[in-house]
């Protein structure tokens, strides 16, 4: 869909950002996180690095796969073409929804004006 609407871009040009990797909102625990599983599949299948915003984690050195880069909220919202909200951290609710395609699995940005 996105590529059809933006014919000058290739799949590798599309920037994907994921918001939240933790097991539940407002914690730093990645154990058994469904969001981390989604991030892994995307990072391993997308030809470019996938951006991850996880405000409660300082680095991803404990992650056992490549293709995922930690960034801050502002950078992800500016750089990404496609945004996936995976965990409803409070800081995301306070932010204006980004422009571009939003996949809001938490219903947080969908209800904001």
mmCIF file of C-alpha atoms in Angstrom:
data_model
loop_
_atom_site.group_PDB
_atom_site.id
_atom_site.type_symbol
_atom_site.label_atom_id
_atom_site.label_comp_id
_atom_site.label_asym_id
_atom_site.label_seq_id
_atom_site.Cartn_x
_atom_site.Cartn_y
_atom_site.Cartn_z
ATOM 1 C CA UNK A 1 0.000 0.000 0.000
ATOM 2 C CA UNK A 2 2.657 2.519 1.045
ATOM 3 C CA UNK A 3 4.896 1.736 -1.931
ATOM 4 C CA UNK A 4 2.004 2.079 -4.364
ATOM 5 C CA UNK A 5 1.299 5.550 -2.974
ATOM 6 C CA UNK A 6 5.020 6.468 -3.053
ATOM 7 C CA UNK A 7 6.390 5.057 -6.328
ATOM 8 C CA UNK A 8 9.809 6.720 -5.975
ATOM 9 C CA UNK A 9 10.579 4.624 -2.878
ATOM 10 C CA UNK A 10 11.815 1.048 -2.779
ATOM 11 C CA UNK A 11 11.201 -1.409 0.044
ATOM 12 C CA UNK A 12 14.685 -0.656 1.384
ATOM 13 C CA UNK A 13 13.843 3.074 1.483
ATOM 14 C CA UNK A 14 10.856 2.572 3.772
ATOM 15 C CA UNK A 15 11.643 3.361 7.396
ATOM 16 C CA UNK A 16 9.701 1.412 10.018
ATOM 17 C CA UNK A 17 9.552 2.475 13.669
ATOM 18 C CA UNK A 18 8.211 0.360 16.502
ATOM 19 C CA UNK A 19 7.080 1.985 19.726
ATOM 20 C CA UNK A 20 7.492 -0.171 22.823
ATOM 21 C CA UNK A 21 9.277 -3.496 23.271
ATOM 22 C CA UNK A 22 8.611 -4.214 26.942
ATOM 23 C CA UNK A 23 6.340 -6.914 28.335
ATOM 24 C CA UNK A 24 3.836 -4.343 29.607
ATOM 25 C CA UNK A 25 3.460 -0.549 29.822
ATOM 26 C CA UNK A 26 5.905 1.591 31.783
ATOM 27 C CA UNK A 27 8.403 -1.157 32.712
ATOM 28 C CA UNK A 28 11.824 -2.210 31.401
ATOM 29 C CA UNK A 29 11.145 -5.963 31.370
ATOM 30 C CA UNK A 30 11.593 -7.598 27.953
ATOM 31 C CA UNK A 31 11.097 -11.173 29.149
ATOM 32 C CA UNK A 32 8.342 -12.974 27.233
ATOM 33 C CA UNK A 33 7.398 -9.755 25.440
ATOM 34 C CA UNK A 34 5.113 -10.292 22.437
ATOM 35 C CA UNK A 35 6.322 -6.937 21.077
ATOM 36 C CA UNK A 36 9.887 -8.202 21.000
ATOM 37 C CA UNK A 37 8.760 -11.149 18.871
ATOM 38 C CA UNK A 38 7.133 -8.779 16.388
ATOM 39 C CA UNK A 39 10.273 -6.627 16.336
ATOM 40 C CA UNK A 40 12.423 -9.677 15.633
ATOM 41 C CA UNK A 41 10.324 -10.806 12.665
ATOM 42 C CA UNK A 42 10.312 -7.309 11.161
ATOM 43 C CA UNK A 43 14.029 -6.728 11.772
ATOM 44 C CA UNK A 44 14.933 -10.044 10.156
ATOM 45 C CA UNK A 45 12.673 -9.591 7.126
ATOM 46 C CA UNK A 46 12.940 -5.860 6.341
ATOM 47 C CA UNK A 47 15.986 -4.932 4.209
ATOM 48 C CA UNK A 48 16.685 -1.781 6.257
ATOM 49 C CA UNK A 49 17.196 -1.276 9.965
ATOM 50 C CA UNK A 50 13.971 -1.075 11.957
ATOM 51 C CA UNK A 51 13.862 1.711 14.544
ATOM 52 C CA UNK A 52 12.730 0.910 18.076
ATOM 53 C CA UNK A 53 11.592 3.366 20.718
ATOM 54 C CA UNK A 54 11.695 1.886 24.201
ATOM 55 C CA UNK A 55 11.920 4.659 26.807
ATOM 56 C CA UNK A 56 12.718 2.273 29.659
ATOM 57 C CA UNK A 57 15.716 0.562 28.005
ATOM 58 C CA UNK A 58 19.089 2.273 27.527
ATOM 59 C CA UNK A 59 20.540 -0.181 24.989
ATOM 60 C CA UNK A 60 19.674 -3.320 23.070
ATOM 61 C CA UNK A 61 22.862 -5.248 23.835
ATOM 62 C CA UNK A 62 20.810 -8.077 25.349
ATOM 63 C CA UNK A 63 18.865 -8.594 22.127
ATOM 64 C CA UNK A 64 20.092 -11.620 20.182
ATOM 65 C CA UNK A 65 19.227 -10.443 16.662
ATOM 66 C CA UNK A 66 20.387 -7.738 14.254
ATOM 67 C CA UNK A 67 18.442 -5.178 12.280
ATOM 68 C CA UNK A 68 16.910 -3.262 15.190
ATOM 69 C CA UNK A 69 18.238 0.128 16.333
ATOM 70 C CA UNK A 70 17.185 1.948 19.471
ATOM 71 C CA UNK A 71 16.264 5.595 18.930
ATOM 72 C CA UNK A 72 14.320 8.297 20.711
ATOM 73 C CA UNK A 73 10.674 9.168 20.212
ATOM 74 C CA UNK A 74 11.280 12.408 18.339
ATOM 75 C CA UNK A 75 13.684 10.858 15.838
ATOM 76 C CA UNK A 76 11.406 7.896 15.142
ATOM 77 C CA UNK A 77 8.411 10.132 14.546
ATOM 78 C CA UNK A 78 10.394 12.274 12.105
ATOM 79 C CA UNK A 79 12.247 9.507 10.255
ATOM 80 C CA UNK A 80 9.712 6.700 9.934
ATOM 81 C CA UNK A 81 7.214 6.202 7.144
ATOM 82 C CA UNK A 82 5.373 3.423 8.981
ATOM 83 C CA UNK A 83 4.783 3.497 12.745
ATOM 84 C CA UNK A 84 3.836 0.461 14.829
ATOM 85 C CA UNK A 85 2.601 1.133 18.365
ATOM 86 C CA UNK A 86 3.168 -2.121 20.257
ATOM 87 C CA UNK A 87 3.168 -1.142 23.956
ATOM 88 C CA UNK A 88 1.072 1.633 25.477
ATOM 89 C CA UNK A 89 3.750 3.401 27.513
ATOM 90 C CA UNK A 90 2.515 6.639 29.125
ATOM 91 C CA UNK A 91 5.065 8.721 27.217
ATOM 92 C CA UNK A 92 3.518 7.619 23.907
ATOM 93 C CA UNK A 93 0.053 8.699 25.035
ATOM 94 C CA UNK A 94 1.388 12.187 25.763
ATOM 95 C CA UNK A 95 2.873 12.513 22.268
ATOM 96 C CA UNK A 96 1.012 13.695 19.203
ATOM 97 C CA UNK A 97 0.490 10.769 16.818
ATOM 98 C CA UNK A 98 3.116 10.760 14.058
ATOM 99 C CA UNK A 99 2.381 11.397 10.411
ATOM 100 C CA UNK A 100 2.525 8.484 8.004
ATOM 101 C CA UNK A 101 0.977 5.060 8.253
ATOM 102 C CA UNK A 102 0.124 4.071 11.840
ATOM 103 C CA UNK A 103 -0.484 0.524 13.001
ATOM 104 C CA UNK A 104 -1.867 1.121 16.486
ATOM 105 C CA UNK A 105 -2.201 -2.219 18.271
ATOM 106 C CA UNK A 106 -3.144 -0.507 21.547
ATOM 107 C CA UNK A 107 -5.826 1.911 20.339
ATOM 108 C CA UNK A 108 -3.906 4.779 21.896
ATOM 109 C CA UNK A 109 -3.188 7.044 18.935
ATOM 110 C CA UNK A 110 -6.373 6.128 17.093
ATOM 111 C CA UNK A 111 -8.460 7.945 19.715
ATOM 112 C CA UNK A 112 -6.428 11.175 19.723
ATOM 113 C CA UNK A 113 -7.266 14.156 17.524
#
